[in-house]
Short mmCIF file of N, CA, C and O and ligand atoms in Angstrom, two decimals:
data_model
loop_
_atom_site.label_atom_id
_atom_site.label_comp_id
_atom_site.label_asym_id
_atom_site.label_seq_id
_atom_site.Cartn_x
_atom_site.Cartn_y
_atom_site.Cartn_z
N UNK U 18 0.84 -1.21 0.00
CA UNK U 18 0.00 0.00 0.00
C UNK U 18 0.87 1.25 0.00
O UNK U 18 2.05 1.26 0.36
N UNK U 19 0.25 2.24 -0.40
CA UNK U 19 1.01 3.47 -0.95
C UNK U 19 0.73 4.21 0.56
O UNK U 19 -0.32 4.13 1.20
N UNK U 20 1.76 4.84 0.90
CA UNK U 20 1.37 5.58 2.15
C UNK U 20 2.16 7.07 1.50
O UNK U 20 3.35 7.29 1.25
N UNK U 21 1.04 7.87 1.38
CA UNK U 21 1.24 8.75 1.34
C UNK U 21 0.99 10.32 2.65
O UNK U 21 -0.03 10.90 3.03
N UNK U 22 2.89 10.56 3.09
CA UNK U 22 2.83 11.53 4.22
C UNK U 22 2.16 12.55 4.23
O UNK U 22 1.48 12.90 5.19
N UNK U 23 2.28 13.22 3.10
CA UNK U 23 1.83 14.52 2.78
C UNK U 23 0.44 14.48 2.72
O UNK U 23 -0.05 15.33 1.98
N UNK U 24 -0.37 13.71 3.29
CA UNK U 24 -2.23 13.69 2.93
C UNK U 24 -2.40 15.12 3.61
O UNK U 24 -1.68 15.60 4.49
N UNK U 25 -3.46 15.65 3.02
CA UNK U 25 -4.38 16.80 3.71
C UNK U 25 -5.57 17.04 3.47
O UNK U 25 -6.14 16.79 2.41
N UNK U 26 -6.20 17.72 4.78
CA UNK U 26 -7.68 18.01 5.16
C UNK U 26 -8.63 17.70 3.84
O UNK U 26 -7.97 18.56 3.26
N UNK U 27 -9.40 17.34 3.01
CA UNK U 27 -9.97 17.43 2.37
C UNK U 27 -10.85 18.52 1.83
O UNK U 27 -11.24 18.75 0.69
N UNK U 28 -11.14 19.38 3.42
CA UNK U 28 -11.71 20.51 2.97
C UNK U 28 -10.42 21.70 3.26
O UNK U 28 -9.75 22.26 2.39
N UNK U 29 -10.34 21.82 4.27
CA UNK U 29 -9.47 22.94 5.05
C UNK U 29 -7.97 22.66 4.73
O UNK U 29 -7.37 23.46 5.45
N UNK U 30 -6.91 21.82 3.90
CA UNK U 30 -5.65 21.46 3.64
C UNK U 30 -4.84 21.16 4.23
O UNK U 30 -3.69 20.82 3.94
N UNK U 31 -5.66 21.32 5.69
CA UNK U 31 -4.05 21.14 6.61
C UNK U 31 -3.71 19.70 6.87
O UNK U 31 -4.48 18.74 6.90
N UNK U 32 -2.41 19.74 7.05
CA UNK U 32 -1.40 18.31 7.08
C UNK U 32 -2.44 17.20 7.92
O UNK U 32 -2.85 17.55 9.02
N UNK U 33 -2.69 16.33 7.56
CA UNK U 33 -3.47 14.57 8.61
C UNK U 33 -2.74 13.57 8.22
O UNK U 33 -2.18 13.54 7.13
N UNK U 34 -2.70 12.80 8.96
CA UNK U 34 -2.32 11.47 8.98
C UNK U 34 -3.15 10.50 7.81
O UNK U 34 -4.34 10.51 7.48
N UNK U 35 -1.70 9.43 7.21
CA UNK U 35 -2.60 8.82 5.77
C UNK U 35 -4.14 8.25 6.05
O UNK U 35 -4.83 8.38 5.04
N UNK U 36 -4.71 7.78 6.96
CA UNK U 36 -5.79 7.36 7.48
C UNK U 36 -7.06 7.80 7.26
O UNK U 36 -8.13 7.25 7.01
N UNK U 37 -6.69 8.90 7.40
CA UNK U 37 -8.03 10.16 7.73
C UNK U 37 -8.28 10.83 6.44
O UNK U 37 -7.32 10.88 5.68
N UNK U 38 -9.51 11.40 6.03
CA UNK U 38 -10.16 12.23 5.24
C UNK U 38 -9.89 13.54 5.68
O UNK U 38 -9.02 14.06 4.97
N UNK U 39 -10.36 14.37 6.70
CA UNK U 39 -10.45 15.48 7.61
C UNK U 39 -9.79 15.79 8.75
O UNK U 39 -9.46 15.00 9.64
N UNK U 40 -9.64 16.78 8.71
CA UNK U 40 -8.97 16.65 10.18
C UNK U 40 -9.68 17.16 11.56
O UNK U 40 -9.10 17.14 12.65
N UNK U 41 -11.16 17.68 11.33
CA UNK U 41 -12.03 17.42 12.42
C UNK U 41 -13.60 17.22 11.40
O UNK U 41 -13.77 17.05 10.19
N UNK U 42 -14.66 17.35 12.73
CA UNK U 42 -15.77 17.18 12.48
C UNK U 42 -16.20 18.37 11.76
O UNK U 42 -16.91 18.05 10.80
N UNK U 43 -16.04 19.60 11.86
CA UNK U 43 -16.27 20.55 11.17
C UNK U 43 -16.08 20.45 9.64
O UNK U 43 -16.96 20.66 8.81
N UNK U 44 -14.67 20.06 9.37
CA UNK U 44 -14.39 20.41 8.29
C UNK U 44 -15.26 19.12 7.63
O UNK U 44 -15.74 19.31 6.51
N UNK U 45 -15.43 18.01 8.20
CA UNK U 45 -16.19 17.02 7.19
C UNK U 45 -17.54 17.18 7.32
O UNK U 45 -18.22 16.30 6.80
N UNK U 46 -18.21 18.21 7.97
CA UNK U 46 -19.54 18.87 7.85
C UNK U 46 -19.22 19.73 6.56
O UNK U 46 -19.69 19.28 5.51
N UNK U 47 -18.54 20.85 6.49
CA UNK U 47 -18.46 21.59 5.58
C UNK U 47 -18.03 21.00 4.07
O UNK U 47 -18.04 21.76 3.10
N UNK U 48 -17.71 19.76 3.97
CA UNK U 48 -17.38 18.87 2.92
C UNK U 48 -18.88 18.57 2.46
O UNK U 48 -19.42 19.07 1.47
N UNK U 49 -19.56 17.53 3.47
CA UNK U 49 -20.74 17.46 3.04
C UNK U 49 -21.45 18.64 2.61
O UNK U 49 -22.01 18.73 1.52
N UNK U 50 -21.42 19.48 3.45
CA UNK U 50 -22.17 20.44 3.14
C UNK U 50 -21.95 21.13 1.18
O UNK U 50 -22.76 21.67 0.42
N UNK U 51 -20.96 20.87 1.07
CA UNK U 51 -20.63 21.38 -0.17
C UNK U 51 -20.84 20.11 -1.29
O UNK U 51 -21.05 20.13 -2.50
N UNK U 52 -20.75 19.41 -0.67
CA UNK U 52 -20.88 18.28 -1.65
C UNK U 52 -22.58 17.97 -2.24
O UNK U 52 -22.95 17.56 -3.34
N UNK U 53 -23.30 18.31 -1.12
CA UNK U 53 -25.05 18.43 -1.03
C UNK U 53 -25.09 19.50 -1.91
O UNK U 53 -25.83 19.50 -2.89
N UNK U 54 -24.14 20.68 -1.55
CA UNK U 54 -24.48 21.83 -2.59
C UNK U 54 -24.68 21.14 -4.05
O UNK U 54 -25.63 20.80 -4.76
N UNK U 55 -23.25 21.13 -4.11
CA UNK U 55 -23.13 21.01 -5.20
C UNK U 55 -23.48 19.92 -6.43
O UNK U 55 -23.34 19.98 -7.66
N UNK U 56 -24.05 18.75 -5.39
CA UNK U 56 -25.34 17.97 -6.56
C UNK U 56 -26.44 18.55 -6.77
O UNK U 56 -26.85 18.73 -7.91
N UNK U 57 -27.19 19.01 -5.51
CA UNK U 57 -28.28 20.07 -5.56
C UNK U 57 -28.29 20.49 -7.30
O UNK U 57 -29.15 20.18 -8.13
N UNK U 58 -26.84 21.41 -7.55
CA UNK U 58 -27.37 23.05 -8.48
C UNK U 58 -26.31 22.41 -9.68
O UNK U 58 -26.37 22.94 -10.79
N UNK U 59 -25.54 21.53 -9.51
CA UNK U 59 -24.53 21.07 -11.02
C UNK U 59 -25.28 21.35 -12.25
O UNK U 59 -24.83 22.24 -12.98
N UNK U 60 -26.37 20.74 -12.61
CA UNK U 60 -26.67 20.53 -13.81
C UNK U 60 -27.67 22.05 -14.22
O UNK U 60 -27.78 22.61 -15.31
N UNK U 61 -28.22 22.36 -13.06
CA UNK U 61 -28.91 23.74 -13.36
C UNK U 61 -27.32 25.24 -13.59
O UNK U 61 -27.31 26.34 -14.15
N UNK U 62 -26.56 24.67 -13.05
CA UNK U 62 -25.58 25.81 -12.92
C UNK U 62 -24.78 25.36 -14.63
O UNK U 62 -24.78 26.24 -15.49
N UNK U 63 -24.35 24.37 -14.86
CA UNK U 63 -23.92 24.29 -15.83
C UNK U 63 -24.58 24.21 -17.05
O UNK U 63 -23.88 24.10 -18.06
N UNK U 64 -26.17 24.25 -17.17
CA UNK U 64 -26.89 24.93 -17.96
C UNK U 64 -26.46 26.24 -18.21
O UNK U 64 -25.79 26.63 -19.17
N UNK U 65 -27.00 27.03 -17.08
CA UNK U 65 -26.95 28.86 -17.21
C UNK U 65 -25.30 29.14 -17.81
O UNK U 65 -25.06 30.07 -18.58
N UNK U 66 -24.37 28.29 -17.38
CA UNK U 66 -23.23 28.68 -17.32
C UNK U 66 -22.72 28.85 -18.77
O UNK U 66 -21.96 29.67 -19.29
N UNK U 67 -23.68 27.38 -19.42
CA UNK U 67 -23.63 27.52 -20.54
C UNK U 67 -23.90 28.55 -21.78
O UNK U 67 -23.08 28.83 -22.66
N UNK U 68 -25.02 28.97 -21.68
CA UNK U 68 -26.07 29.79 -21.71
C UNK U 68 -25.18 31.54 -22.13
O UNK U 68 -25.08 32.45 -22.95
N UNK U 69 -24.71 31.01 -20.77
CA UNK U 69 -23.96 32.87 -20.60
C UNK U 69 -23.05 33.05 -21.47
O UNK U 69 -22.98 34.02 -22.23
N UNK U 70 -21.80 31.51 -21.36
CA UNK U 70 -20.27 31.58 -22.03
C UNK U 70 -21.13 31.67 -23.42
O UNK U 70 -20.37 32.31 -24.15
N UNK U 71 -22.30 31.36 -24.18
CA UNK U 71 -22.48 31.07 -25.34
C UNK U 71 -22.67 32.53 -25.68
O UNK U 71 -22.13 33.02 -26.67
N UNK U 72 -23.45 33.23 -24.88
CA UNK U 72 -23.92 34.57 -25.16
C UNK U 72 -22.80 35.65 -25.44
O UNK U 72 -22.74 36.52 -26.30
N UNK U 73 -21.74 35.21 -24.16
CA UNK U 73 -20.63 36.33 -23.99
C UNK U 73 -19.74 36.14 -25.19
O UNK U 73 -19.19 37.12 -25.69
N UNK U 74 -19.60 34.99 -25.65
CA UNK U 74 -18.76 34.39 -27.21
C UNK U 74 -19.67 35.40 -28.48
O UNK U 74 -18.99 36.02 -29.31
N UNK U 75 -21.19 35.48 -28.52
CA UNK U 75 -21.97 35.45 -29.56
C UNK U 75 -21.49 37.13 -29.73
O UNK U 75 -21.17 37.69 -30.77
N UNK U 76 -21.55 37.60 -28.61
CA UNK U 76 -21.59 39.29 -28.08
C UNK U 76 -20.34 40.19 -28.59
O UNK U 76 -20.33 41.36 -28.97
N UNK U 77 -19.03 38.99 -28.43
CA UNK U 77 -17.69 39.66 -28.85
C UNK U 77 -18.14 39.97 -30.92
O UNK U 77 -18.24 41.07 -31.46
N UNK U 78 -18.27 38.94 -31.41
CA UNK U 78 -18.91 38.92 -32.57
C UNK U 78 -20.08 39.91 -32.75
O UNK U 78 -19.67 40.95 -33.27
N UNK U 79 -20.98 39.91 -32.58
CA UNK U 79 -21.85 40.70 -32.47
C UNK U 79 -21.57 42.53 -32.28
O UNK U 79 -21.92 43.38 -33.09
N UNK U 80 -21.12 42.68 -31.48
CA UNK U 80 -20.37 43.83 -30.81
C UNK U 80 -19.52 44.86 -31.96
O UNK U 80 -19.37 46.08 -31.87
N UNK U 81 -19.07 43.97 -32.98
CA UNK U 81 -18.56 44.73 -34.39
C UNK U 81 -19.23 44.91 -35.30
O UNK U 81 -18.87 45.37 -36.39
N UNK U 82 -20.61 44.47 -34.88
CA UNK U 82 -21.58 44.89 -35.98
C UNK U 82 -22.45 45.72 -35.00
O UNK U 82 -22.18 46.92 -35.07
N UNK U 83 -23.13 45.49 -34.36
CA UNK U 83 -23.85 46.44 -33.18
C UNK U 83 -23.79 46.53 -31.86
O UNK U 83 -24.44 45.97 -30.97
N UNK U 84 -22.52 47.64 -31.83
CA UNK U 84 -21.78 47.84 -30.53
C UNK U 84 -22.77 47.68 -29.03
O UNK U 84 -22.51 47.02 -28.02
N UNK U 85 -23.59 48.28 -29.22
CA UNK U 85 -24.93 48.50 -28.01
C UNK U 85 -25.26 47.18 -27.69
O UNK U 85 -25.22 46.67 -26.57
N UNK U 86 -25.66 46.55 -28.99
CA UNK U 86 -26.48 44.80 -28.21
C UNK U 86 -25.53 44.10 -28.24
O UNK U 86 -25.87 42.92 -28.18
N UNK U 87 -23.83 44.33 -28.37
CA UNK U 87 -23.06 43.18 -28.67
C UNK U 87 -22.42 43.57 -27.12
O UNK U 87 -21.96 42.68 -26.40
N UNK U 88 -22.46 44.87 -26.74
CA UNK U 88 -21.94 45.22 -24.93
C UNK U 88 -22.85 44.79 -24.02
O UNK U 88 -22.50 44.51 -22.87
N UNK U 89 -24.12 44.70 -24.44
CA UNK U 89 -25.05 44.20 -23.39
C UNK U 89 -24.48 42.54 -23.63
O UNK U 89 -23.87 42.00 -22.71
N UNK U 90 -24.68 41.97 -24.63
CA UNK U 90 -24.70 40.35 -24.54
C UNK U 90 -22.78 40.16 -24.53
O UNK U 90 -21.96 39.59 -25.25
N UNK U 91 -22.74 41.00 -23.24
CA UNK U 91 -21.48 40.19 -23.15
C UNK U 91 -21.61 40.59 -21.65
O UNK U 91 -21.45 39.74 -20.77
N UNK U 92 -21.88 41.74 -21.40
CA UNK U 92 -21.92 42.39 -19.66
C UNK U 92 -22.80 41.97 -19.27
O UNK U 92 -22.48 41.44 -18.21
N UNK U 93 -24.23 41.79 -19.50
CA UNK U 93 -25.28 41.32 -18.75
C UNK U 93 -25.28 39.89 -18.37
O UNK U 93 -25.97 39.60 -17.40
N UNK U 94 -24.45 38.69 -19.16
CA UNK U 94 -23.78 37.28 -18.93
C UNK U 94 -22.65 37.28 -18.17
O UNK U 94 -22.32 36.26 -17.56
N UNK U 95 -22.08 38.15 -18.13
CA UNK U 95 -20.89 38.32 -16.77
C UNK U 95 -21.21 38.57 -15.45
O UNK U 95 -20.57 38.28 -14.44
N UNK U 96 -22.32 39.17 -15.56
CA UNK U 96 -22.92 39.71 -14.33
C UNK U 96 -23.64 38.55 -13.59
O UNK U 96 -23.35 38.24 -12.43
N UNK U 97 -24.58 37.94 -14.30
CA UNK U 97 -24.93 36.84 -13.94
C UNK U 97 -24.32 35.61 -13.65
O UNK U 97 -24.76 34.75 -12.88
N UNK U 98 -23.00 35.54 -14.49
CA UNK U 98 -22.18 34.29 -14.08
C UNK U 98 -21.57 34.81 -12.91
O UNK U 98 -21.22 34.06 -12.00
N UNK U 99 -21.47 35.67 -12.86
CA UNK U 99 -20.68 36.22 -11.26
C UNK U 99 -22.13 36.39 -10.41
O UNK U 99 -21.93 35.79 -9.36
N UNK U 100 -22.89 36.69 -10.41
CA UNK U 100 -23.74 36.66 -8.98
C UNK U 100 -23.88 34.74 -9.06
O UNK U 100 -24.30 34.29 -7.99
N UNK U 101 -23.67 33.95 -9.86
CA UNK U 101 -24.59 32.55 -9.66
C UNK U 101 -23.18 32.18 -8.71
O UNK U 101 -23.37 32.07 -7.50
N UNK U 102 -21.93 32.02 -9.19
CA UNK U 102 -20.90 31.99 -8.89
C UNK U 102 -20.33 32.13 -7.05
O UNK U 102 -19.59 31.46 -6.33
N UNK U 103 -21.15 33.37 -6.88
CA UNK U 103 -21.08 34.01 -5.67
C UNK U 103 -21.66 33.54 -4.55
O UNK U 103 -21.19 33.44 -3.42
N UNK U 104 -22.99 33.17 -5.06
CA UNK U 104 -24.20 32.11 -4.36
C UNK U 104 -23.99 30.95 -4.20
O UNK U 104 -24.44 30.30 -3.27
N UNK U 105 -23.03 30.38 -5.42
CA UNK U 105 -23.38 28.57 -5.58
C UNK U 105 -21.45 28.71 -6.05
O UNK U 105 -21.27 28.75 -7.27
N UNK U 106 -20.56 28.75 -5.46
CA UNK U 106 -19.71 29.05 -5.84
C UNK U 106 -18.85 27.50 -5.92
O UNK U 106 -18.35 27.04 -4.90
N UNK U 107 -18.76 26.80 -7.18
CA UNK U 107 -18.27 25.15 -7.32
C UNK U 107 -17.57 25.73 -8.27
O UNK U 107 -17.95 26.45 -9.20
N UNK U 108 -16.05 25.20 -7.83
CA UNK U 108 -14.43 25.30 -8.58
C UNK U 108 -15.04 24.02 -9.02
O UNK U 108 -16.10 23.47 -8.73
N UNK U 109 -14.02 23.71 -9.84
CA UNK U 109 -13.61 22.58 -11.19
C UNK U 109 -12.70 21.64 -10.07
O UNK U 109 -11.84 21.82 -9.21
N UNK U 110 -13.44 20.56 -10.64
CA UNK U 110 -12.76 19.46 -9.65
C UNK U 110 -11.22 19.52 -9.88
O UNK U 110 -10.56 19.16 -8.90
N UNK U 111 -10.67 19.83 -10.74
CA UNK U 111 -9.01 19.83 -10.91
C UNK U 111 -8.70 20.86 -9.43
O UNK U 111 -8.54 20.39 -8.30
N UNK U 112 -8.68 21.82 -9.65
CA UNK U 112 -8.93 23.21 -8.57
C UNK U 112 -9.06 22.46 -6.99
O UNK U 112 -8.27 22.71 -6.09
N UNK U 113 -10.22 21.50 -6.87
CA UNK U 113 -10.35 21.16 -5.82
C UNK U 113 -9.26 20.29 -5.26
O UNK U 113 -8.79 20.32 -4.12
N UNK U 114 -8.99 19.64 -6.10
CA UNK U 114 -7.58 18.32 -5.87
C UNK U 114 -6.70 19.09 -5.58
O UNK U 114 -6.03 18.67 -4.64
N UNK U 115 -6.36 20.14 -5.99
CA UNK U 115 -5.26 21.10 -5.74
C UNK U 115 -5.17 21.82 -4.28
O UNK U 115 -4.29 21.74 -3.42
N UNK U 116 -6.14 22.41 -4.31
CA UNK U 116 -6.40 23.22 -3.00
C UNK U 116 -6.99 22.91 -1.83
O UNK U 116 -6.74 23.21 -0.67
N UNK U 117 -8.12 21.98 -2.55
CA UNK U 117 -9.01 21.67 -1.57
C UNK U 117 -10.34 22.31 -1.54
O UNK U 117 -10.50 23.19 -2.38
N UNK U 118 -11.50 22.01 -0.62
CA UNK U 118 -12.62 22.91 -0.74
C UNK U 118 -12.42 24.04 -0.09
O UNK U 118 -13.14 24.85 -0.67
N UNK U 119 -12.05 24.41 0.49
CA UNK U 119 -12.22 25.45 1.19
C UNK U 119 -11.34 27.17 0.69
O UNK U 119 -11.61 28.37 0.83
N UNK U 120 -10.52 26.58 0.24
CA UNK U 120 -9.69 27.43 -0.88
C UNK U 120 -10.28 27.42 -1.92
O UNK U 120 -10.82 28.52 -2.05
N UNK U 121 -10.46 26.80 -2.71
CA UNK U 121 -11.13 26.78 -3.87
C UNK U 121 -12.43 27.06 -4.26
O UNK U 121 -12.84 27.17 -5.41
N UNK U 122 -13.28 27.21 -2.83
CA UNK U 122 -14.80 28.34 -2.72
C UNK U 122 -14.25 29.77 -2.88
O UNK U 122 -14.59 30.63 -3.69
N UNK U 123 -13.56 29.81 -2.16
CA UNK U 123 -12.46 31.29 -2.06
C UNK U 123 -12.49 31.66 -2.92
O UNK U 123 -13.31 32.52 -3.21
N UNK U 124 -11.35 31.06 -4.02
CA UNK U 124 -10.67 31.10 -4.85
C UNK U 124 -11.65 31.67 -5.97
O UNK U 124 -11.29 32.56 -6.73
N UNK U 125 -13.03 31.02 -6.03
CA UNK U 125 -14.25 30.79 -6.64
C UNK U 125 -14.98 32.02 -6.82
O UNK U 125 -15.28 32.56 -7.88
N UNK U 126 -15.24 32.39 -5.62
CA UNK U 126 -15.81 33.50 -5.06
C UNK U 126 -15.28 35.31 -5.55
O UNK U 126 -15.82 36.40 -5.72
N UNK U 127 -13.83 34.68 -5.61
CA UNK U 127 -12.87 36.32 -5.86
C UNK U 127 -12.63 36.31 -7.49
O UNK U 127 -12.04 37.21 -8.09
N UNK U 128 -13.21 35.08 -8.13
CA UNK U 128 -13.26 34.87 -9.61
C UNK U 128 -14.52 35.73 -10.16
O UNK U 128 -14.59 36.59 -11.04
N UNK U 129 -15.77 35.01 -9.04
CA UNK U 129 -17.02 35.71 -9.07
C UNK U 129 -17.15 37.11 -9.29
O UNK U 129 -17.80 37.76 -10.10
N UNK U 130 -16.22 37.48 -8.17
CA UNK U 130 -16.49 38.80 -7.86
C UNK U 130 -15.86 40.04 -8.85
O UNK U 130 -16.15 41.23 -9.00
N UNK U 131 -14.69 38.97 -9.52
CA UNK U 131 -14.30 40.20 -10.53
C UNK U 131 -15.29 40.19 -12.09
O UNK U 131 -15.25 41.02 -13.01
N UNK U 132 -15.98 39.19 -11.99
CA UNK U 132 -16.62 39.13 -13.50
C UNK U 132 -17.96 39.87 -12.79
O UNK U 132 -18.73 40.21 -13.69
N UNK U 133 -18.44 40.21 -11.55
CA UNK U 133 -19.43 41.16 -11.22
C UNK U 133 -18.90 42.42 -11.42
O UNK U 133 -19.70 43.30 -11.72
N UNK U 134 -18.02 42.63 -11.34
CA UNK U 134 -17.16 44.27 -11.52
C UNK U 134 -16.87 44.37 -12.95
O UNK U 134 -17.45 45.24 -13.60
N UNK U 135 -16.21 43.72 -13.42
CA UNK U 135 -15.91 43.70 -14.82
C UNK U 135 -17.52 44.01 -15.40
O UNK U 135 -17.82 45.14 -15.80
N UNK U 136 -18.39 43.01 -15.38
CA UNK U 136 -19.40 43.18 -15.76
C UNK U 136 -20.21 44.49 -15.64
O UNK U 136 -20.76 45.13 -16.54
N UNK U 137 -20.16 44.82 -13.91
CA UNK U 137 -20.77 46.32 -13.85
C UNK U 137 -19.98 47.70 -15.02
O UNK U 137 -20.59 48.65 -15.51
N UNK U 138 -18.72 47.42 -15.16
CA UNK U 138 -17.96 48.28 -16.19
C UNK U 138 -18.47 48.23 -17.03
O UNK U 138 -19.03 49.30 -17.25
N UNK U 139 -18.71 47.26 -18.02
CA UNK U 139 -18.57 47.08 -19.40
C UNK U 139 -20.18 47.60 -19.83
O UNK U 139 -20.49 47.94 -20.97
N UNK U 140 -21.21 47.57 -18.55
CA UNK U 140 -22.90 47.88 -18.27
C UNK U 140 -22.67 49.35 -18.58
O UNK U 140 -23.08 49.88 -19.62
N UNK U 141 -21.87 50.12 -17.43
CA UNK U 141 -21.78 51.51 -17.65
C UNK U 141 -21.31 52.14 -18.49
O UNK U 141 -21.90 53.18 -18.78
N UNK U 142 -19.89 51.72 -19.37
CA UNK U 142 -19.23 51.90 -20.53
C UNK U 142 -20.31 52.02 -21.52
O UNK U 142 -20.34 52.99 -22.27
N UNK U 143 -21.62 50.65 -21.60
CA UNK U 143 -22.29 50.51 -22.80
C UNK U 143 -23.32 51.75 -22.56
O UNK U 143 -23.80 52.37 -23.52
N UNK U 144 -23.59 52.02 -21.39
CA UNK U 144 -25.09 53.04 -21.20
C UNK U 144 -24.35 54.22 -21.61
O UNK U 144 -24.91 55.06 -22.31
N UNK U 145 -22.97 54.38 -21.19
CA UNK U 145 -22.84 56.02 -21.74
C UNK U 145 -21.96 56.37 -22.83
O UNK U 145 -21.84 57.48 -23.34
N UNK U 146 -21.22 55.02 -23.21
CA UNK U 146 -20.38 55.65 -23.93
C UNK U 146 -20.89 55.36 -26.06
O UNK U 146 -20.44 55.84 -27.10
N UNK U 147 -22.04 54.31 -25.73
CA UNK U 147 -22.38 54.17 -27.00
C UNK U 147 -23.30 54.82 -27.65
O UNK U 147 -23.50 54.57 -28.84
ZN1 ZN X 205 -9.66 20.42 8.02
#
């Protein structure tokens, strides 16, 4: 059997013994807890998610032919992928192997939060500058 020293927390990263998943009860509450999330909203989130990346792709295109509806269908899908993001915030399982959950909500969250800003820009840019 492979014993690997370096195991960590599953949610929270810190150093455990090869044995263990977690390194308390908390953190394997907050595992579940994310794990419930995130069957819950997967397939509804990666709908919209879809939805948006298709819009924000259609918009860059769009945008050289009619600047006004090609800035909305790119800012108004940013905005929304960042508030869903913010609410229901699930990194890419690669991300998670890496970091872990608890970093990688983080991580998730400050991704969120710049495509809500970005997005609020590109809203105000389109209302005044087109
Ligand atoms: Zn932990």
């Amino acid at each position: 059997m492979k014993v690997n020293k370096l195991k960590k927390c599953e949610y929270c990263a810190k150093e455990i013994s090869y044995h263990e998943m977690y390194c308390c009860d908390d953190c394997q509450k907050g595992a579940n807890e994310f794990y419930d999330m995130r069957d819950k909203v997967s397939v509804l989130i990666g709908i919209i998610n879809g939805i948006c990346v298709m819009s924000i792709g259609i918009g860059f295109f769009v945008f050289s032919f009619f600047k006004e509806a090609g800035a909305y269908m790119v800012s108004i899908p940013m905005i929304i992928l960042g508030l869903i993001f913010m609410l229901f915030p699930i990194p890419a399982d690669v991300m998670i192997q890496k970091y872990k959950i608890q970093k990688s909500v983080k991580i998730t969250r400050i991704i969120a939060l710049s495509l809500i800003i970005l997005g609020i820009i590109a809203t105000i840019f389109a209302i005044f500058t087109i």
